[in-house]
Coordinates of C-alpha atoms and ligand atoms in Angstrom, one line a residue:
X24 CA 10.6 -24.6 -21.1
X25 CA 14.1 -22.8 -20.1
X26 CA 15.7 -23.3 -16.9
X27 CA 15.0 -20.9 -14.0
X28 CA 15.1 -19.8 -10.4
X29 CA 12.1 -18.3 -8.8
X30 CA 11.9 -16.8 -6.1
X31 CA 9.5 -14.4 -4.0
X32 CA 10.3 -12.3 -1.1
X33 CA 7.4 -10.2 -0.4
X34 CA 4.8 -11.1 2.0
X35 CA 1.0 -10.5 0.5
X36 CA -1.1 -9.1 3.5
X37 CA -4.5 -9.0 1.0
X38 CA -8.3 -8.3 2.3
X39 CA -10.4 -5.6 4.2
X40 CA -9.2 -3.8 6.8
X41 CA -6.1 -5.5 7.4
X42 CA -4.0 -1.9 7.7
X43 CA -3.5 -2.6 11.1
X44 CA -1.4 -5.6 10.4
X45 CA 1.3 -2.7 9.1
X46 CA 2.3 -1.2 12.4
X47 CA 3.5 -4.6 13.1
X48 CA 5.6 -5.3 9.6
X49 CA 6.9 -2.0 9.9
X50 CA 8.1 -2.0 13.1
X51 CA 10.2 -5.9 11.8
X52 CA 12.2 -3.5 9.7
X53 CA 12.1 0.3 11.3
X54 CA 10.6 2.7 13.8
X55 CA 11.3 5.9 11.5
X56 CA 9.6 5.6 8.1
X57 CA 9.5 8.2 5.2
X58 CA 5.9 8.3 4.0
X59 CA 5.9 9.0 0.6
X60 CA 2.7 9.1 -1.7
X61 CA 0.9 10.9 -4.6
X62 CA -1.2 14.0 -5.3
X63 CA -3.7 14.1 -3.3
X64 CA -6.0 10.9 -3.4
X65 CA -5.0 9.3 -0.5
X66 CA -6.0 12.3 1.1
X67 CA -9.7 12.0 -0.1
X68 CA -10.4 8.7 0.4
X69 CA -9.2 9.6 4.5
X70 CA -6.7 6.6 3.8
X71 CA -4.0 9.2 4.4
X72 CA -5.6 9.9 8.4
X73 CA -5.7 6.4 8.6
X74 CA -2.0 5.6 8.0
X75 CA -0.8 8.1 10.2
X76 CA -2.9 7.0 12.6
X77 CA -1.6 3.5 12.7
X78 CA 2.1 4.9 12.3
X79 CA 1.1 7.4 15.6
X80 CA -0.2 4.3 17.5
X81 CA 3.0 2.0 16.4
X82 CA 5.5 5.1 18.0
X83 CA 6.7 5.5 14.1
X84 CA 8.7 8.3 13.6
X85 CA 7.6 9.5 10.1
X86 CA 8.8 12.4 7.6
X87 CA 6.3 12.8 4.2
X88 CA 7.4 13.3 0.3
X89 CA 3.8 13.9 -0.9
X90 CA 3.3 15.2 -5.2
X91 CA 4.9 12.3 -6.8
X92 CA 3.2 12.4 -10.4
X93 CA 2.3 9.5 -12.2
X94 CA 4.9 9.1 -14.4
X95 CA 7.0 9.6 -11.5
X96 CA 10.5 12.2 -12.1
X97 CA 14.0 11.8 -10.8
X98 CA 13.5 15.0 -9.0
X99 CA 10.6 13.1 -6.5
X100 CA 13.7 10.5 -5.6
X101 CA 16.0 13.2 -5.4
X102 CA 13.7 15.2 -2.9
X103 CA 12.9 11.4 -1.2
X104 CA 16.4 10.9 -0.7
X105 CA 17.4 14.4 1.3
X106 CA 14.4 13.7 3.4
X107 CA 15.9 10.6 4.7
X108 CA 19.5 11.4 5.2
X109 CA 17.9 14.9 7.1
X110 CA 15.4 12.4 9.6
X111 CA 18.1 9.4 9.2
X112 CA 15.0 7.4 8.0
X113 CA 15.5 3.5 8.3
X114 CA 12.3 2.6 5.4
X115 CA 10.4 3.7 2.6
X116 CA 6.2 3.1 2.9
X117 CA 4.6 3.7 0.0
X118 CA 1.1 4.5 -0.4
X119 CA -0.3 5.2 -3.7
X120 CA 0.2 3.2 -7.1
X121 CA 3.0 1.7 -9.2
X122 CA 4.7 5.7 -9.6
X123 CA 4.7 6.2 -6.1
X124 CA 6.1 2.6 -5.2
X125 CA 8.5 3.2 -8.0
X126 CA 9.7 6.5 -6.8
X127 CA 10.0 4.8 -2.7
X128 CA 11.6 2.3 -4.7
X129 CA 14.8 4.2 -6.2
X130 CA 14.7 6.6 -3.4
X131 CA 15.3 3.5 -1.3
X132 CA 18.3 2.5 -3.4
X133 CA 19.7 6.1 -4.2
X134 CA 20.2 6.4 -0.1
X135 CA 23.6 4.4 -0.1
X136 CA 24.9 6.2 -3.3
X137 CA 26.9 9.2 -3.2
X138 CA 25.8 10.1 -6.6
X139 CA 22.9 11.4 -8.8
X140 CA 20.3 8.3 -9.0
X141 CA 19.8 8.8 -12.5
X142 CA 23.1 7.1 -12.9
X143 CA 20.6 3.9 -11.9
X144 CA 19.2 4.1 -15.5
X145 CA 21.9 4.9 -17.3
X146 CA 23.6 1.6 -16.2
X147 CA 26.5 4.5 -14.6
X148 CA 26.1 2.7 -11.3
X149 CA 24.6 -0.5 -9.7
X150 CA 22.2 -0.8 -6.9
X151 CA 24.2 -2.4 -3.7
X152 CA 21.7 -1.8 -1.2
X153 CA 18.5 -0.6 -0.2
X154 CA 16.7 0.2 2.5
X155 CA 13.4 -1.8 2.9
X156 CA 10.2 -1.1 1.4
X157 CA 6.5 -1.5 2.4
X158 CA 3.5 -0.5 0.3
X159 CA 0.1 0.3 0.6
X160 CA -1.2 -0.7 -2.9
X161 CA -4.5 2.0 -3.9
X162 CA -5.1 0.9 -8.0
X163 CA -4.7 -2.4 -9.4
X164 CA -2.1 -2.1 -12.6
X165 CA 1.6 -2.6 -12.3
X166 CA 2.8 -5.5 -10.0
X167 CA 5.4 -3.1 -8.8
X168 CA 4.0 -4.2 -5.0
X169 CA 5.3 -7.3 -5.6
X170 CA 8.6 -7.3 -7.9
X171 CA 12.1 -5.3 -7.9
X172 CA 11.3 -3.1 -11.0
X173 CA 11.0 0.5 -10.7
X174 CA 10.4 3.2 -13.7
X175 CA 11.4 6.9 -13.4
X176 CA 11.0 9.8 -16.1
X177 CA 13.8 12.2 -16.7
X178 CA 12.2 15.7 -17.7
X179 CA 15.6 16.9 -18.5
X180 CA 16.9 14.0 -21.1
X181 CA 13.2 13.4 -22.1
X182 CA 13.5 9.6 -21.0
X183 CA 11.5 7.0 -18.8
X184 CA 14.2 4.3 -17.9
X185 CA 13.9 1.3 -15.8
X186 CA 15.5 -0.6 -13.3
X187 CA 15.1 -3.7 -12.0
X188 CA 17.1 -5.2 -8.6
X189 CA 15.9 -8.0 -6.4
X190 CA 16.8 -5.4 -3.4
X191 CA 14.1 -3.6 -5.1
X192 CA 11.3 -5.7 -3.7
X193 CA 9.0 -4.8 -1.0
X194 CA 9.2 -6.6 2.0
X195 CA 5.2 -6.3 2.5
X196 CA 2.4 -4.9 0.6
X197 CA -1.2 -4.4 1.8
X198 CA -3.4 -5.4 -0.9
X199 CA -7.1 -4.5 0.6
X200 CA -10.0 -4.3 -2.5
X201 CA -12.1 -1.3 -1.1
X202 CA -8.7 0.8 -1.1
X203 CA -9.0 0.5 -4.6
X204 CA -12.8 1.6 -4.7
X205 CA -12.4 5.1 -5.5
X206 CA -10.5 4.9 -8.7
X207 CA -11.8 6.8 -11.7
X208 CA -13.1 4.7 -14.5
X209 CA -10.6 6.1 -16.8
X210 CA -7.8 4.8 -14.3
X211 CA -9.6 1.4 -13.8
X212 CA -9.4 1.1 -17.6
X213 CA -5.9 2.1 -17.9
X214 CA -5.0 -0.3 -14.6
X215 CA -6.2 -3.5 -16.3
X216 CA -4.8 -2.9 -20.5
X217 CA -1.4 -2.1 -18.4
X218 CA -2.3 -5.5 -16.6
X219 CA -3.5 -7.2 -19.5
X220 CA -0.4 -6.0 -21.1
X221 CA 1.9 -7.8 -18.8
X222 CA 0.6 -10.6 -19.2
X223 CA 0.8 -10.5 -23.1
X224 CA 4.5 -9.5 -23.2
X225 CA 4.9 -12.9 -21.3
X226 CA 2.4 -15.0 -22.9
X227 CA 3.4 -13.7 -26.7
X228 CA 6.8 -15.8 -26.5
X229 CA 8.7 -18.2 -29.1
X230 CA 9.5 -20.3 -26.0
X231 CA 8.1 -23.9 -26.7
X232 CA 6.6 -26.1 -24.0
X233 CA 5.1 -23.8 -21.9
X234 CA 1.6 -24.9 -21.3
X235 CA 1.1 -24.3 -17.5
X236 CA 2.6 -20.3 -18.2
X237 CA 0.3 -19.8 -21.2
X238 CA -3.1 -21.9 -19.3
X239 CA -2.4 -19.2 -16.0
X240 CA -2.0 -16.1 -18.1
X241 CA -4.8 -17.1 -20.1
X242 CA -6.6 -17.5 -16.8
X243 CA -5.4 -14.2 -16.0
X244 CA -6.6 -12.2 -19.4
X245 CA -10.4 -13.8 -18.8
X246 CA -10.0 -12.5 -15.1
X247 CA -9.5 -9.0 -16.4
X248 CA -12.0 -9.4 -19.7
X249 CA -14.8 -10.6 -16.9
X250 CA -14.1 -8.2 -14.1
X251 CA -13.1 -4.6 -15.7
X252 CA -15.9 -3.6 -16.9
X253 CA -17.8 -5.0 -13.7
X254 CA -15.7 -2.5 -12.1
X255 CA -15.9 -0.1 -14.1
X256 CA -19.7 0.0 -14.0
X257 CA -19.6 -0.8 -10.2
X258 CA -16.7 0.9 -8.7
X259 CA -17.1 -0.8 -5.2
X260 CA -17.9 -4.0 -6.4
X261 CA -15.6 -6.2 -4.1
X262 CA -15.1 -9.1 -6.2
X263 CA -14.6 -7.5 -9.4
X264 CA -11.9 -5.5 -7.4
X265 CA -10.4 -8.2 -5.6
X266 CA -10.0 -10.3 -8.3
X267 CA -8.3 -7.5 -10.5
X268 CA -5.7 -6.3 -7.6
X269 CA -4.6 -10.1 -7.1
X270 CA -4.2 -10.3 -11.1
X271 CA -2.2 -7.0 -11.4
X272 CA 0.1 -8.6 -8.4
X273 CA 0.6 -12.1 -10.3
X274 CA 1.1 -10.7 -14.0
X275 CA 4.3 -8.9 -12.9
X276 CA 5.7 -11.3 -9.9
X277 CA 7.9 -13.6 -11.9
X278 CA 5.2 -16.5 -12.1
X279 CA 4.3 -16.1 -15.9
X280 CA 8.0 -15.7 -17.5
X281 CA 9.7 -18.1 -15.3
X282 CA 10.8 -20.5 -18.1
X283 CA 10.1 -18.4 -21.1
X284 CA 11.8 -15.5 -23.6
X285 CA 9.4 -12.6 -23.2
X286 CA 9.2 -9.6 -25.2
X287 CA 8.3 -6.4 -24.0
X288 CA 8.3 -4.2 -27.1
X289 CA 5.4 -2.8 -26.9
X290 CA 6.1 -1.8 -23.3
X291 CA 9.7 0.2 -24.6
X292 CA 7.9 2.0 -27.1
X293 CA 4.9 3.3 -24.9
X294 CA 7.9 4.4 -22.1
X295 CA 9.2 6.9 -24.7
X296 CA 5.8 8.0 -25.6
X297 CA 5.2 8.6 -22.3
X298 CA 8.7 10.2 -21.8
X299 CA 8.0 12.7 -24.1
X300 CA 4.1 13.3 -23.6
X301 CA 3.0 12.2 -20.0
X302 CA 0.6 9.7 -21.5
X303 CA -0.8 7.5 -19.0
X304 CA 1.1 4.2 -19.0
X305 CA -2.1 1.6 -19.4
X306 CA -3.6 3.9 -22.2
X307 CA -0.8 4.3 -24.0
X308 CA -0.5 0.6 -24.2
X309 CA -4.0 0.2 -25.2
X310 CA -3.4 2.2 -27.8
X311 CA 0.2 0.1 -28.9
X312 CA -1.3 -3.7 -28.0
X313 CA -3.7 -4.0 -31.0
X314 CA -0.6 -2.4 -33.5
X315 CA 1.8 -4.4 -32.1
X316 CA -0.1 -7.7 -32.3
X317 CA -0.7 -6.8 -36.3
X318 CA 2.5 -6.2 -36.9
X319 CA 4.1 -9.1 -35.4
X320 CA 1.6 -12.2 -36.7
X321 CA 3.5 -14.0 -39.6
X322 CA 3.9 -17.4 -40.0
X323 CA 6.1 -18.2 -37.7
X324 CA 4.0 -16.5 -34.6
X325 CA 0.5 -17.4 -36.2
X326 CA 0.1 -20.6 -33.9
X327 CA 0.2 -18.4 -31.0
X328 CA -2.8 -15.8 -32.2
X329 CA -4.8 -18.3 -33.1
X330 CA -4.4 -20.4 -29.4
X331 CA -5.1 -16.6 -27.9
X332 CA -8.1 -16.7 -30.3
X333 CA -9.7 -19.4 -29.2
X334 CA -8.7 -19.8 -25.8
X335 CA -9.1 -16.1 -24.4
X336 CA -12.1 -15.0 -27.0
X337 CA -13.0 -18.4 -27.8
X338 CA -13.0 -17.6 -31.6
X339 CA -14.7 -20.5 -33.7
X340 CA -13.3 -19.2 -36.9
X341 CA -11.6 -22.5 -38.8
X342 CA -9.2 -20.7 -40.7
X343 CA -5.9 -20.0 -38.6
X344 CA -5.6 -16.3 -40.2
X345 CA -8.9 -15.4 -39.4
X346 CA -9.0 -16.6 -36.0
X347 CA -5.7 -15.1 -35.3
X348 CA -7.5 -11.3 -36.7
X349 CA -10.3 -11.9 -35.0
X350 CA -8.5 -12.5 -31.7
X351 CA -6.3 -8.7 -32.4
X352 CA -10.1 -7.3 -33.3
X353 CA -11.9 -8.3 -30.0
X354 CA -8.4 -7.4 -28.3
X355 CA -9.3 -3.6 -29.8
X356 CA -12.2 -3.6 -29.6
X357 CA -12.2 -4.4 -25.5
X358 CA -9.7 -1.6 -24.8
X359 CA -12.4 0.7 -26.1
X360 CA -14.9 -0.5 -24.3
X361 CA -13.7 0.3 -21.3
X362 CA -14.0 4.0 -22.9
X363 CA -10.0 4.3 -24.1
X364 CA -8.7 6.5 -26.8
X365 CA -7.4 4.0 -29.9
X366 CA -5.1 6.5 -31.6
X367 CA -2.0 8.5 -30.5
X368 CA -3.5 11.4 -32.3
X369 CA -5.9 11.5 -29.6
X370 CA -3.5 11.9 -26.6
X371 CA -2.1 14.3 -27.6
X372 CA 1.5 12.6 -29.9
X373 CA 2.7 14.6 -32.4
X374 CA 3.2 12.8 -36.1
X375 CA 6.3 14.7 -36.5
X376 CA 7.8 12.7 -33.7
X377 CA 7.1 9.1 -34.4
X378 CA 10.9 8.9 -35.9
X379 CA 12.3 10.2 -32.9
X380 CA 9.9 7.6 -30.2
X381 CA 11.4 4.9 -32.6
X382 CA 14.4 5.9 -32.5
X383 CA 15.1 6.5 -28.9
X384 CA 13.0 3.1 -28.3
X385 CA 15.7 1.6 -30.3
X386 CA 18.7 3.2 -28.8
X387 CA 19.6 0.4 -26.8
X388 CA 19.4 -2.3 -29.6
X389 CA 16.0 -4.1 -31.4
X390 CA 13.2 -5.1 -29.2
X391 CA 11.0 -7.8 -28.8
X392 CA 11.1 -12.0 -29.0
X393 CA 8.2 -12.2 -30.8
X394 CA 9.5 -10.5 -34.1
X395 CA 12.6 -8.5 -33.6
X396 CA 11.7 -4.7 -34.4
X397 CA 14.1 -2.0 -35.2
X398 CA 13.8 1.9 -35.3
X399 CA 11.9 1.5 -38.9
X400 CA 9.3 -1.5 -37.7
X401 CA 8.7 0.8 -34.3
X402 CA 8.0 3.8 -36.3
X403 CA 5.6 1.3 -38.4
X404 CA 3.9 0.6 -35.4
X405 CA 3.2 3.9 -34.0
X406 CA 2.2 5.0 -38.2
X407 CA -0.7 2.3 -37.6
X408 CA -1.7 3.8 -34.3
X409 CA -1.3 7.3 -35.1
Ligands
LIG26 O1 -1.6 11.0 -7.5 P1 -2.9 10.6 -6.8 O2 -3.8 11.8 -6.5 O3 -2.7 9.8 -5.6 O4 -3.8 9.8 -7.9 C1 -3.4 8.7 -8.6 C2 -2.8 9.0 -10.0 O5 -3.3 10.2 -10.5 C3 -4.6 7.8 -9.0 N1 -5.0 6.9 -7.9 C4 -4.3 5.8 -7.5 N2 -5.1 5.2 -6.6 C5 -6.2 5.8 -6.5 C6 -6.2 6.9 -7.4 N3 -7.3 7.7 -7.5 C7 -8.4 7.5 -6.7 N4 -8.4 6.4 -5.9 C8 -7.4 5.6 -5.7 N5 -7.5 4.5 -4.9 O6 -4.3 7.1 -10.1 C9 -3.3 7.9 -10.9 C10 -2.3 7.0 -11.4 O7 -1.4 6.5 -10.4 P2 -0.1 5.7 -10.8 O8 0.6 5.3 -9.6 O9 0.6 6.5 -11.8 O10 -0.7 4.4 -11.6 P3 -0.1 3.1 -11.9 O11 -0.2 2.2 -10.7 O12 -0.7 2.6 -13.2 O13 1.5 3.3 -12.1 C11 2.0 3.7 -13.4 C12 3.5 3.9 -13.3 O14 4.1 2.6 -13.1 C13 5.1 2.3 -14.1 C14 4.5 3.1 -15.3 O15 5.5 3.3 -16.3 C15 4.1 4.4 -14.6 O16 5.2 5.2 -14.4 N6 5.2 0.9 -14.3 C16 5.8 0.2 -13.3 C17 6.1 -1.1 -13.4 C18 6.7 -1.9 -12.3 N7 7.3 -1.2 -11.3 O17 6.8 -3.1 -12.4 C19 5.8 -1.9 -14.6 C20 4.8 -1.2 -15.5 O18 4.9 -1.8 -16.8 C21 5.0 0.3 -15.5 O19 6.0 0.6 -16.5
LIG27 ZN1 3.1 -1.8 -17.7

């Protein structure tokens, strides 16, 4: 195990009907708030009526930047930041999913710079402060509610870039289950392969001597294998729900790479699919995960497949290779299940661009711990999953 420092500062409010608790952290940090969320399904669930509700019984001044798209754009922060300087805002609440809290994220950041916040992403300028952020978390996926990482699409320059600061973190998030009742079985799908993806980019690491990491994130996978598609079936099925918000908060918090390389190619590759085609994050990675995993099992990573194999599929197969296949199979095979697409052809990527996804995916320098890829093993990948 390597040496690290851990350390967590956002406070988990997590159950039913706990929104009230808000008024109260808000008012810790601010009395005028800028309200930011997405397109429209806060509004039909009435959890929109409810939050200004509890910010009119607090005495919270609030101004709104509604419309941020998944895959959220630098414009959204751009608009997010006029807002505050106009209503001399003094926090960001969130209320949406990880492209919402992303966006309140960099707006919060991009208020003390004088600049364009794209210069965040392009490593032109670094974060110095932020004002605080609270979030109401509505889909279990990213872990953005609790960690300091925040991804924003460029429409102009075609790229998704992300940042990470520990300013970045929110100071609270409200985690209730039944807020995240009402989310579309293709979402729920798409919410646990991006959570299920976390936690391989961590577990899938050439760090030796990490059994506690590698026993919670298998913990972790079997939490999502046993509950999506309880949810999926059942949409307000508490537990099921519970237990995959509180997983989609621990895959991304720190816990499971503290002590370890991670890798996080397959993650880089499905941000510039998504840069150029809007793909949704989790299905993109659905499609990637079973590709990547193929591409990367040699000898020297074999021992991990095969303890994923057994331990998360429980695989009986004797022979290492053939576990370690049979664990990518059943990893496939899961994702669609849950009814996801398992090609890029069918999401619309376009063959004639797989050089250019590698090669921007590369721009920065090889990816991944696992096997180091360059622009040619990318574009091998995303040849196998077109
Ligand atoms: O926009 P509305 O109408 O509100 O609908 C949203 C959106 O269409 C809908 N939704 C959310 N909660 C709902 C609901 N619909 C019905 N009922 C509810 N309760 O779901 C759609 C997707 O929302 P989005 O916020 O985009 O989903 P997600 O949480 O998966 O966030 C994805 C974004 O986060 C980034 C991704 O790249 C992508 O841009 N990531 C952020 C990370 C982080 N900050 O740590 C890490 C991740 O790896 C990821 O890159
Ligand atoms: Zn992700």
């Amino acid at each position: 195990m390597l040496d690290f420092t851990f350390q967590l500062p956002t406070r988990i409010i997590f159950g039913r009907n706990r929104l009230e608790k808000i008024g109260g952290e808000i008012k810790k940090n601010a009395n005028r708030v800028l309200l930011v969320y997405g397109g429209g399904s806060i509004i039909r669930s009435g959890l929109y009526d409810r939050i200004i509700e509890m910010l009119k019984d607090n005495g919270i001044f609030f101004a709104e930047l509604s419309g941020v798209q998944p895959n959220p754009r630098i414009d959204s922060v751009r608009q997010g930041v006029e807002l505050c300087r106009k209503h001399d805002l003094e926090m960001i609440l969130a209320v949406c999913g990880g492209s919402v809290i992303d966006c309140g994220k960099v707006i919060a950041a991009a208020y003390y710079y004088d600049g364009d916040p794209w210069d965040f992403f392009t490593r032109n300028t670094r974060v110095t402060r932020a004002l605080p952020i609270g979030a109401v978390l509505t889909i279990a996926a990213t872990g953005s509610e609790m960690n300091g990482n925040a991804v924003i699409n460029n429409d102009e320059t075609k790229e998704k870039l992300g940042l990470f600061h520990p300013l970045l973190y929110p100071r609270f998030s409200l985690l209730d289950p039944t807020l995240t009742f009402t989310v579309p079985a293709d979402q729920t799908a798409a919410g646990s392969a991006d959570i299920m993806s976390h936690i391989f980019e961590q577990y899938f690491s050439p760090t030796p001597g990490t059994y506690v990491q590698d026993r919670m994130a298998e913990a972790m996978l079997k939490t999502c294998i046993h509950y999506s598609p309880i949810a999926i079936e059942e949409p307000d099925h508490y537990e099921a729900r519970a237990n995959l918000l509180w997983t989609s908060t621990l895959a991304l918090n720190g816990l499971l790479s503290a002590g370890k390389a991670t890798d996080w190619a397959t993650h880089m590759i499905q941000h510039e699919v998504s840069a150029l085609y809007d793909v949704t994050h989790g299905l993109g990675l659905a499609i990637l995960t079973p590709h990547w995993m193929q591409y990367v099992l040699n000898e020297d990573t074999l021992p991990k497949f095969v303890q994923y194999a057994r331990n998360v599929w429980q695989v009986t197969a004797a022979d290492d290779g053939q576990a370690a296949r049979e664990g990518i199979d059943k990893t496939a095979q899961f994702f669609v299940s849950l009814g996801l697409a398992d090609r890029l052809s069918e999401v619309g990527v376009e063959e004639n661009q797989i050089e250019e996804i590698a090669r921007k995916a590369t721009a920065y320098g090889s990816l991944g711990r696992m096997k180091k890829l360059d622009a040619g093993d990318v574009a091998n990948i995303l040849k196998a999953a077109y």
